[in-house]
Amino acid sequence: MDKIRKLSIDLETYSPEELKKCGVYKYAENPEFEILLFGVSVNDSEVVVYDIACGNEPPDEILEALTDNSVEKWAYNASFERVCLSVWLRRHHPGFFKGYGAPDDSVKGYLDPTGWKCSRIWGAYNGLPLSLEMIGAVLGFEQQKLKEGKDLIRYFCSPCKPTKVNGGRTRNLPKDAPDKWALFKKYNKRDVEVEMQIQKRLKNYPVPDSVWDEYHIDQLINDRGILCDTAVVENAIRIDALTKADLMRQLQRLTGLENPNSVAQMKDWLAQQGVAIDSLGKKEVAALLNEDIPEHVKQVLRLRQMLAKSSVKKYQAMQTAMCSDHRCRGMFQFYGANRSGRFAGRIVQLQNLPQNHLLDLEEARDLVKRNDYAALDLLYGSVPQVLSELIRTAFIPKPGMKFVVSDYSSIEARVLAYLAGETHTIESFARGEDLYCATASAMFHKPVVKHGINGELRQKGKIATLACGYGGSVGALKAMGALDMGLKEEELQPIVNAWREANPHIVKYWWDVDAAVMKAVKLHLPSQVGLVYIYYQSGMLFIKLPSGRRLSYVQPRIGQNQFGNDCVTYMGIDQQHWERIESYGPKFVENIVQGVARDILCFAMKNLRDRFIVGHVHDELIIEVPMETNMQEICDIMGQTPDWMPSLLLRADGYECMFYQKD
């Protein structure tokens, strides 16, 4: 065999765990986990399928290459192959396994991601779908992913139900269906071939080394995982079950209904009380509770709201994903949002955890940890609400360590003002002023001080900042809850107008970007708009960010918007479908700003890679550090400005905690 420089790999595996729910780390950790088929191309040669389930294993040269960082290992969703091979090598070929990381780091059980690259990331970087089947269809490959694959995976890769027909077996083996097994091997081979076609097709659109470095840091964080307090998780699930049973009994007693959780039954009961409602959604019920309806009906609706609270699902997700060392791994997906390149949450979804507002957070947490349901029920009006606010606190540092949580202050507003040259906002940041007060002052031409002079205008500055930065108007203000905050309908358009008049450089930046995008798509001519470079190349629209990373838009065209004006459209994922998406200047600016904010967070991750980063949420890092670590030192490192935006005013604030929380 020639010296191995590159491997393209696809695995077919078996585990009784449900992969989508628990993630690959728990899936592969199960004692019954096996690699069934190992499809591999060496140095872009013909794909060979090693039938491991039938005793045909890869040669030693390939096993050695798996831990050689000078050999490029490619796979589609490469984290799956890397983690599965880590476990398989440790169990069956320990002499070939090599871990990585510091001796006290929980990544040591996995193969070093440095030598691995992922063709899904390559596709996402270029604006393509995340599904292998969809990317093959979009790129028009001659060899497509075999459609029979899902049935074959269901047949061989998961437990089966014992029946008389199958002789009571709980798993299908190759000997149980030789024809299907032969087709499964063909499917495995085809997946490697499709993955190699992606590499070939995208060779002129490479992913920069800096982005691969970010991917490897992402894999490090996923390998490390975040420790869970098992007592809090398990007791929260127990307490929730007791609470739900108690709420159900109360509702049955008050309504006489067999199942008060049934929408149809509850609507009928409400109608009998003279209360008609089309939907029992959160907003509709909240609105109804503010109306003049009988008190006993309000009591029922409040109890039903508590019953419907789904916070326990987060605890169940933690319990399902937790590895044997009680760490949840695989919580983050690199390039989960391919319009901006931002990360996406997976499994427990740290990106959308409820906030905590309990003043006695630690005391409430201790009651859950002690499984003291009676005290929780006695001391708090809503046990489900308490459990919801305690979800973050189930994540803890390992013994002898603490968490430092550090996040950027108003990162998107800072980036937008910097890119657009909106001097009044930049100067207010330089003076350390409250952003919403400064915005309101610029909007209404009078001083605004939080809890002071004209303080009532701060709320208008806040809602305008959040809603109007990317072209939002009255509809955006409403979506942000402007009416719920007490603003009147007739106030909304004047707020939009005042914000735009106070931020003329941002408004100009929207339309400068819009004009540059139109010029690139219509005339194929490039433009420099401030720090971003917009150009068309080989059927793609690219926006090069200050970091050097590109945003990619596939098959851009000139279309017409709802007003009959020209606009740019492109192909992308919208609501899980690959379809044509309409866009315009402010939306492209949103992509740019969020993309730059993402690059700044990745810059901080690189600077802090020698610390134990265990998680990140939007613009926040969660870092496990020794007790003697100075928190401000972490914040200072995070607040460093990259050389590609030298005068950007960044500020990172932080706090220390012995369980994860919102400060």
XYZ file of C-alpha atoms in Angstrom:
663
model
C 0.000 0.000 0.000
C 1.319 3.494 -0.946
C 1.992 5.936 1.892
C -1.401 7.063 3.171
C -1.945 10.790 2.821
C -5.736 10.874 2.876
C -8.695 8.718 3.946
C -12.348 9.244 2.985
C -14.513 7.285 5.421
C -18.090 6.242 6.067
C -19.262 3.894 8.836
C -22.408 1.860 9.385
C -22.918 1.048 13.054
C -25.216 -0.663 15.542
C -26.257 0.513 19.008
C -29.426 0.092 21.068
C -29.262 3.816 21.877
C -31.394 6.274 19.871
C -28.785 8.436 18.122
C -30.948 11.528 17.519
C -31.912 11.759 21.181
C -28.659 10.888 22.950
C -25.971 12.030 20.476
C -23.007 10.066 19.160
C -20.996 10.033 22.407
C -23.617 8.154 24.457
C -24.552 6.096 21.389
C -20.997 4.796 20.916
C -20.377 4.359 24.640
C -23.087 1.675 24.921
C -21.480 -1.761 25.546
C -23.426 -3.238 22.602
C -22.152 -0.612 20.129
C -20.455 -2.091 17.048
C -19.036 -0.895 13.755
C -20.674 -3.037 11.075
C -19.181 -1.660 7.862
C -16.110 0.500 7.291
C -16.142 2.087 3.822
C -12.869 3.832 2.956
C -10.981 5.314 0.038
C -7.210 5.633 0.429
C -5.640 8.580 -1.421
C -8.799 9.018 -3.558
C -8.591 5.447 -4.901
C -11.506 3.020 -5.374
C -13.675 2.667 -2.258
C -13.211 -0.561 -0.298
C -15.844 -1.770 2.178
C -14.501 -3.734 5.151
C -17.269 -5.984 6.474
C -16.330 -5.832 10.153
C -19.583 -7.526 11.234
C -18.457 -10.595 9.278
C -14.852 -10.501 10.532
C -13.198 -8.513 7.702
C -11.266 -5.694 9.405
C -9.174 -2.872 7.874
C -5.388 -3.486 7.605
C -2.981 -2.117 10.204
C -1.827 0.667 7.858
C -5.330 2.173 7.914
C -5.647 1.780 11.680
C -2.313 3.566 12.135
C -3.437 6.380 9.814
C -6.487 7.050 12.033
C -4.211 8.480 14.743
C -1.674 10.137 12.427
C -2.448 13.871 12.286
C -0.448 14.226 9.061
C -3.096 12.053 7.328
C -6.264 13.935 6.322
C -9.375 12.041 7.400
C -12.535 13.081 5.563
C -16.133 12.112 6.308
C -19.600 13.621 5.991
C -20.491 14.727 9.542
C -16.985 13.622 10.521
C -17.618 13.892 14.268
C -19.722 10.712 14.034
C -16.957 8.693 12.375
C -14.251 10.098 14.664
C -16.125 9.382 17.915
C -17.251 5.914 16.787
C -13.711 4.986 15.712
C -12.356 6.328 19.023
C -14.514 3.907 21.005
C -13.976 1.012 18.578
C -10.176 1.375 18.604
C -10.076 1.609 22.406
C -12.092 -1.591 22.720
C -10.757 -3.728 19.907
C -7.346 -2.278 18.961
C -6.031 -0.425 22.038
C -2.484 -0.574 20.678
C -3.528 1.718 17.803
C -5.527 4.205 19.912
C -4.039 7.576 20.828
C -6.011 10.173 22.727
C -5.193 13.874 23.077
C -5.435 16.757 25.511
C -4.076 17.315 29.006
C -4.054 14.357 31.442
C -6.878 15.930 33.489
C -8.986 16.833 30.430
C -12.074 14.747 29.687
C -11.249 14.713 25.939
C -8.580 12.031 26.370
C -10.875 9.161 25.328
C -11.253 10.462 21.764
C -9.101 10.731 18.658
C -7.496 14.136 18.121
C -9.773 16.095 15.737
C -6.773 17.997 14.288
C -6.325 15.493 11.450
C -10.047 15.408 10.568
C -12.073 17.437 8.078
C -15.792 17.343 7.388
C -17.337 17.632 3.926
C -20.627 18.729 5.510
C -18.797 21.789 6.870
C -17.301 22.359 3.408
C -20.797 22.353 1.923
C -22.249 24.563 4.656
C -19.410 27.084 4.219
C -20.552 27.388 0.610
C -24.233 27.822 1.457
C -25.290 24.223 0.722
C -27.732 22.018 2.699
C -26.555 19.981 5.687
C -28.129 16.708 4.485
C -25.947 14.388 2.360
C -28.974 13.403 0.286
C -29.945 17.045 -0.326
C -26.425 18.232 -1.140
C -26.085 15.430 -3.709
C -29.357 16.466 -5.340
C -28.475 20.199 -5.309
C -25.066 19.580 -6.890
C -26.600 17.166 -9.427
C -24.288 14.239 -8.733
C -24.415 11.300 -11.108
C -24.038 8.945 -8.140
C -26.673 9.818 -5.563
C -27.114 8.510 -2.034
C -29.138 5.273 -2.292
C -32.763 5.886 -1.265
C -33.049 2.392 0.265
C -30.541 3.481 2.918
C -33.072 4.528 5.564
C -34.811 1.146 5.486
C -31.494 -0.702 5.637
C -30.302 1.415 8.564
C -33.557 0.750 10.378
C -33.155 -2.988 9.695
C -29.496 -3.518 10.676
C -28.510 -0.567 12.906
C -31.231 -0.609 15.570
C -32.878 -3.268 17.743
C -35.934 -4.949 16.238
C -39.165 -6.102 17.834
C -39.245 -9.854 18.539
C -42.013 -11.633 16.611
C -42.967 -15.177 15.711
C -41.941 -14.492 12.108
C -38.379 -13.437 13.038
C -37.977 -16.202 15.605
C -38.115 -13.811 18.561
C -34.827 -12.092 17.770
C -34.181 -8.546 18.968
C -31.617 -7.649 16.334
C -31.117 -8.336 12.614
C -27.723 -9.743 11.616
C -26.162 -10.143 8.133
C -27.112 -13.853 8.041
C -30.771 -12.973 8.614
C -31.042 -11.204 5.231
C -27.993 -11.791 2.977
C -29.569 -9.889 0.051
C -30.231 -6.834 2.199
C -26.727 -7.052 3.652
C -25.201 -7.029 0.160
C -27.259 -3.925 -0.662
C -26.202 -2.338 2.649
C -22.546 -2.730 1.684
C -23.321 -1.058 -1.633
C -25.035 1.764 0.276
C -21.954 2.194 2.487
C -19.689 2.354 -0.569
C -21.964 4.871 -2.285
C -21.912 7.231 0.715
C -18.107 7.425 0.531
C -18.347 8.065 -3.224
C -20.854 10.892 -2.716
C -18.664 12.395 0.005
C -15.674 12.297 -2.376
C -17.746 13.963 -5.106
C -18.439 16.861 -2.727
C -14.699 17.307 -2.231
C -14.122 17.227 -5.984
C -16.972 19.608 -6.831
C -16.014 22.167 -4.176
C -12.239 22.117 -4.703
C -12.351 25.652 -6.169
C -14.245 26.933 -3.116
C -11.982 25.861 -0.245
C -12.613 26.364 3.444
C -9.863 28.588 4.919
C -7.428 26.986 7.355
C -8.616 29.457 10.010
C -12.150 27.991 9.789
C -10.817 24.416 10.023
C -8.974 25.533 13.147
C -12.290 26.800 14.557
C -13.892 23.447 13.678
C -11.188 21.592 15.592
C -11.789 23.822 18.650
C -15.519 23.109 18.323
C -14.784 19.366 18.318
C -12.563 19.790 21.387
C -15.428 21.511 23.257
C -17.886 18.810 22.200
C -15.448 16.062 23.252
C -14.919 17.702 26.648
C -18.606 17.990 27.417
C -20.174 19.699 30.407
C -20.700 17.989 33.751
C -24.244 17.434 35.044
C -25.351 17.255 38.663
C -27.153 13.910 38.478
C -29.038 14.485 41.733
C -30.538 17.736 40.409
C -31.425 16.139 37.055
C -32.989 12.973 38.450
C -34.857 14.695 41.274
C -36.190 17.415 38.942
C -37.702 14.666 36.782
C -39.212 12.943 39.867
C -40.579 16.200 41.286
C -42.057 17.161 37.931
C -43.926 13.840 37.763
C -45.359 14.427 41.272
C -46.301 17.991 40.333
C -48.015 16.952 37.109
C -50.008 14.265 38.928
C -51.093 16.782 41.589
C -52.050 19.399 38.981
C -54.021 16.796 37.031
C -55.964 15.817 40.169
C -56.754 19.469 40.931
C -57.943 20.098 37.371
C -60.053 16.946 37.319
C -61.685 18.011 40.588
C -62.343 21.583 39.373
C -63.592 20.680 35.876
C -64.903 17.137 36.134
C -62.962 16.326 32.951
C -61.362 12.917 32.459
C -58.323 14.501 30.743
C -57.942 18.248 31.402
C -54.800 18.170 29.252
C -56.958 17.457 26.182
C -57.410 20.599 24.082
C -60.833 19.479 22.815
C -62.134 18.621 26.310
C -60.836 21.877 27.801
C -62.332 23.992 24.996
C -65.728 22.311 25.544
C -65.514 22.954 29.284
C -64.570 26.608 28.725
C -67.503 27.019 26.326
C -69.819 25.633 29.016
C -68.493 28.364 31.331
C -69.337 30.979 28.702
C -65.727 31.462 27.594
C -64.947 30.870 23.906
C -61.320 30.523 22.756
C -59.910 29.399 19.398
C -56.530 28.282 20.708
C -55.021 27.243 24.044
C -51.591 28.533 23.052
C -49.487 30.511 25.557
C -50.292 33.934 24.092
C -54.021 33.258 23.755
C -54.341 31.960 27.321
C -52.261 34.875 28.694
C -54.542 37.342 26.883
C -57.651 35.572 28.187
C -56.370 35.760 31.778
C -56.287 39.555 31.432
C -59.957 39.651 30.460
C -62.997 39.831 32.707
C -63.800 36.136 33.062
C -64.927 34.144 36.130
C -62.246 33.593 38.755
C -62.731 29.806 38.808
C -62.019 29.752 35.040
C -58.836 31.774 35.592
C -57.761 29.299 38.262
C -58.250 26.395 35.839
C -56.319 28.152 33.073
C -53.413 28.959 35.422
C -53.232 25.345 36.581
C -53.339 24.158 32.981
C -50.511 26.552 32.073
C -48.397 24.969 34.818
C -49.344 21.475 33.612
C -48.336 22.352 30.039
C -44.908 23.689 31.042
C -42.353 21.526 29.208
C -39.205 22.460 31.154
C -38.709 18.889 32.359
C -37.871 17.876 28.782
C -34.502 19.601 29.181
C -33.716 17.478 32.240
C -34.800 14.366 30.350
C -32.534 15.360 27.446
C -29.613 15.707 29.884
C -30.362 12.301 31.401
C -30.587 10.715 27.940
C -27.317 12.253 26.671
C -25.232 11.924 29.845
C -22.155 9.711 29.401
C -20.848 7.376 32.115
C -18.738 10.224 33.562
C -21.954 12.319 33.868
C -20.859 14.770 31.150
C -23.199 15.766 28.322
C -21.266 15.872 25.037
C -22.039 16.948 21.490
C -24.148 19.963 22.500
C -22.936 22.233 19.665
C -23.094 22.028 15.890
C -20.415 23.898 13.979
C -21.841 25.959 11.104
C -25.376 25.082 12.208
C -26.594 28.350 10.621
C -24.957 28.495 7.219
C -26.209 32.005 6.378
C -23.941 33.473 9.084
C -21.817 30.457 10.077
C -23.038 30.622 13.668
C -23.175 27.571 15.924
C -26.432 25.738 16.586
C -27.484 23.950 19.758
C -28.130 20.215 19.820
C -29.716 17.700 22.218
C -30.156 19.823 25.392
C -30.121 23.044 23.320
C -28.217 25.388 25.629
C -29.071 28.254 23.249
C -32.684 28.411 24.442
C -32.547 27.654 28.163
C -35.033 29.618 30.310
C -33.539 32.484 32.303
C -33.368 32.345 36.084
C -34.934 35.157 38.116
C -35.284 33.470 41.522
C -33.667 35.575 44.237
C -33.029 32.457 46.342
C -31.718 30.362 43.457
C -29.271 28.336 45.550
C -31.879 27.531 48.223
C -34.405 26.359 45.618
C -31.722 24.265 43.937
C -30.816 22.635 47.272
C -34.455 21.634 47.800
C -34.485 19.904 44.406
C -31.139 18.267 45.099
C -32.573 16.914 48.383
C -35.746 15.785 46.552
C -37.857 17.876 48.948
C -41.063 18.187 46.953
C -43.169 19.168 49.979
C -40.975 22.200 50.759
C -40.905 23.320 47.118
C -44.697 23.054 46.906
C -45.081 24.971 50.172
C -42.578 27.776 49.458
C -43.174 28.469 45.751
C -46.354 29.247 43.883
C -45.415 27.173 40.841
C -43.083 24.185 41.137
C -42.888 23.830 37.296
C -41.690 27.453 37.099
C -39.007 26.775 39.733
C -37.828 23.676 37.846
C -37.712 25.739 34.649
C -35.530 28.409 36.256
C -33.202 25.764 37.699
C -32.372 24.041 34.383
C -29.096 25.953 33.929
C -28.014 25.049 37.447
C -27.906 21.340 36.574
C -24.606 22.063 34.781
C -21.675 22.198 37.196
C -17.850 22.391 37.109
C -15.901 19.295 38.070
C -14.694 19.029 41.698
C -12.040 21.571 42.611
C -13.030 23.873 39.751
C -15.439 26.775 39.221
C -17.186 28.284 36.219
C -16.220 31.630 34.773
C -18.983 32.823 32.481
C -17.941 35.690 30.224
C -19.933 37.356 27.479
C -19.748 40.305 25.143
C -21.704 43.436 25.960
C -24.029 44.493 23.082
C -21.817 42.764 20.507
C -24.175 43.100 17.520
C -24.869 46.778 18.200
C -21.128 47.443 18.503
C -20.333 45.600 15.268
C -23.156 47.256 13.323
C -22.163 50.753 14.471
C -18.496 50.039 13.672
C -19.196 48.703 10.163
C -21.598 51.536 9.339
C -19.567 54.298 11.012
C -22.434 55.375 13.285
C -20.349 57.758 15.380
C -22.858 58.656 18.118
C -23.222 54.963 19.067
C -19.477 54.343 18.891
C -18.821 57.392 21.078
C -21.456 56.314 23.609
C -19.718 52.929 23.901
C -16.382 54.714 24.354
C -17.892 56.705 27.230
C -19.291 53.519 28.775
C -22.875 54.736 28.510
C -26.033 52.636 28.553
C -26.760 51.790 24.888
C -30.534 52.103 25.162
C -30.328 55.464 26.923
C -27.843 56.743 24.323
C -30.128 55.551 21.501
C -33.171 57.177 23.094
C -31.196 60.414 23.585
C -30.285 60.441 19.884
C -33.871 59.602 18.881
C -35.621 62.213 21.034
C -32.854 64.862 21.238
C -32.859 65.023 25.036
C -30.808 63.397 27.810
C -32.092 59.992 28.919
C -30.828 58.454 32.164
C -31.744 54.988 33.398
C -33.965 55.450 36.491
C -33.379 59.207 36.105
C -34.262 62.131 33.852
C -36.472 61.054 30.908
C -35.888 57.458 32.053
C -39.258 56.416 30.631
C -37.799 56.877 27.116
C -35.135 54.185 27.664
C -37.674 51.428 26.923
C -38.388 53.003 23.542
C -34.655 53.197 22.842
C -34.300 49.528 23.781
C -37.153 48.208 21.666
C -36.029 50.374 18.721
C -32.418 49.130 18.988
C -33.526 45.488 19.045
C -36.152 45.782 16.308
C -34.863 48.380 13.856
C -31.169 47.579 13.342
C -31.801 45.311 10.361
C -34.531 47.259 8.603
C -37.352 46.297 10.951
C -40.428 48.508 11.074
C -43.753 48.438 12.923
C -44.147 44.675 12.463
C -40.721 44.054 14.007
C -41.582 46.236 16.999
C -44.765 44.229 17.542
C -42.876 40.952 17.198
C -40.455 42.181 19.880
C -43.425 42.731 22.222
C -43.753 46.504 21.924
C -47.513 46.456 22.577
C -47.090 44.085 25.543
C -44.585 46.576 27.024
C -47.268 49.261 27.095
C -46.456 51.094 23.866
C -49.461 52.202 21.813
C -50.074 51.305 18.176
C -49.881 54.964 17.108
C -46.440 55.323 18.758
C -44.759 52.597 16.703
C -44.211 54.269 13.330
C -42.850 57.454 14.959
C -40.399 55.286 16.946
C -39.197 53.647 13.704
C -38.857 57.061 12.053
C -37.000 58.516 15.043
C -34.570 55.567 15.182
C -33.777 55.842 11.468
C -33.285 59.613 11.674
C -30.942 59.110 14.645
C -28.931 56.429 12.800
C -28.452 57.735 9.240
C -25.137 55.921 8.705
C -26.700 52.532 9.501
C -29.611 53.242 7.136
C -27.118 54.279 4.428
C -25.094 51.106 5.086
C -28.191 48.945 4.422
C -28.684 50.478 1.015
C -24.985 50.596 0.147
C -24.872 46.832 0.762
C -28.115 46.403 -1.180
C -26.693 48.301 -4.169
C -23.428 46.316 -4.043
C -25.273 42.980 -3.957
C -27.492 44.024 -6.886
C -24.420 45.174 -8.844
C -22.637 41.876 -8.189
C -25.600 39.746 -9.290
C -26.742 41.924 -12.204
C -23.401 42.981 -13.660
C -20.971 40.512 -12.000
C -18.972 43.504 -10.752
C -17.367 43.550 -7.280
C -17.726 46.282 -4.660
C -16.004 47.201 -1.430
C -18.506 48.464 1.159
C -16.511 49.581 4.152
C -14.790 46.467 5.498
C -16.752 43.918 3.461
C -16.088 42.862 -0.128
C -19.063 41.727 -2.215
C -18.573 39.807 -5.467
C -19.985 37.207 -7.866
C -18.043 34.125 -8.952
C -19.106 31.027 -10.913
C -22.793 31.199 -10.051
C -22.247 32.229 -6.421
C -22.600 35.491 -4.513
C -19.902 35.952 -1.876
C -19.569 38.487 0.926
C -16.043 38.510 2.328
C -16.011 39.540 5.992
C -13.164 41.433 7.711
C -11.838 38.129 9.147
C -11.370 36.768 5.612
C -14.232 34.292 5.995
C -16.901 34.366 3.284
C -20.682 34.254 3.415
C -22.000 32.262 0.448
C -25.271 32.507 -1.491
C -26.062 29.852 -4.087
C -27.455 30.633 -7.571
C -28.262 34.321 -6.945
C -30.730 35.974 -9.323
C -32.618 39.202 -9.732
C -36.270 38.744 -8.827
C -39.188 40.971 -7.888
C -40.379 41.610 -4.344
C -43.959 42.077 -3.153
C -43.774 45.773 -4.074
C -42.801 45.052 -7.676
C -39.219 46.225 -7.225
C -36.038 44.360 -8.152
C -34.473 42.285 -5.394
C -31.862 39.552 -5.052
C -32.957 35.959 -4.513
C -30.807 32.885 -3.875
C -31.203 29.193 -3.082
C -31.042 28.218 0.579
C -32.668 26.294 3.410
C -35.913 27.831 4.633
C -38.144 25.875 7.019
C -36.157 22.689 6.284
C -36.707 23.013 2.520
C -34.203 23.921 -0.202
C -35.886 26.790 -1.993
C -35.450 30.271 -3.402
C -35.179 32.952 -0.724
C -35.828 36.644 -1.271
C -33.474 39.116 0.399
C -32.467 42.777 0.457
C -29.894 45.121 1.968
C -30.894 45.070 5.650
C -31.160 41.245 5.684
C -27.706 40.923 4.124
C -26.460 43.384 6.770
C -27.962 41.139 9.469
C -26.033 38.176 8.024
C -22.848 40.289 7.927
C -23.162 41.569 11.499
C -24.039 38.170 12.957
C -21.241 36.619 10.923
C -18.700 39.130 12.262
C -19.983 38.615 15.832
C -19.507 34.880 15.345
C -15.944 35.424 14.090
C -15.152 37.538 17.157
C -16.420 34.764 19.451
C -14.248 32.237 17.569
C -11.280 34.594 17.930
C -11.854 34.528 21.695
C -12.111 30.720 21.640
C -8.721 30.546 19.925
C -7.199 32.850 22.539
C -8.721 30.754 25.337
C -8.214 27.309 23.797
C -5.755 26.329 26.545
C -8.540 26.845 29.137
C -11.310 24.300 29.605
C -14.157 25.817 27.558
C -17.172 23.575 28.212
C -19.886 25.531 26.427
C -20.977 28.679 24.660
C -24.357 30.347 24.313
C -24.731 33.032 21.634
C -21.955 35.503 22.619
C -21.041 33.870 25.926
C -18.346 31.375 26.928
C -18.642 28.951 29.858
C -15.175 28.000 31.088
C -14.183 25.473 33.753
C -11.200 26.917 35.644
C -9.193 26.244 38.834
C -10.522 28.020 41.939
C -7.563 30.436 42.045
C -8.191 31.730 38.489
C -8.755 35.482 38.215
C -12.079 36.081 36.450
C -11.009 39.468 35.076
C -8.049 37.839 33.353
C -10.496 35.671 31.363
C -12.664 38.693 30.506
C -9.609 40.697 29.408
C -8.537 37.908 27.037
C -12.070 37.588 25.679
C -12.269 41.356 25.199
C -9.153 41.515 23.009
C -9.834 43.030 19.592
C -8.814 41.049 16.490
C -6.336 42.749 14.183
C -8.868 42.654 11.342
C -11.114 45.114 13.269
C -8.432 47.046 15.157
C -10.416 49.927 16.626
C -13.624 48.039 17.472
C -14.596 48.717 21.084
C -15.232 45.317 22.678
C -16.205 44.696 26.265
C -16.512 41.288 27.910
C -18.165 41.055 31.323
C -18.101 37.991 33.533
C -18.994 36.312 36.796
C -17.992 33.222 38.761
C -20.352 30.469 39.867
C -20.385 26.934 41.227
C -23.263 26.018 38.938
C -24.276 27.547 35.613
C -26.656 30.488 35.910
C -27.503 33.869 34.478
C -25.926 36.606 36.581
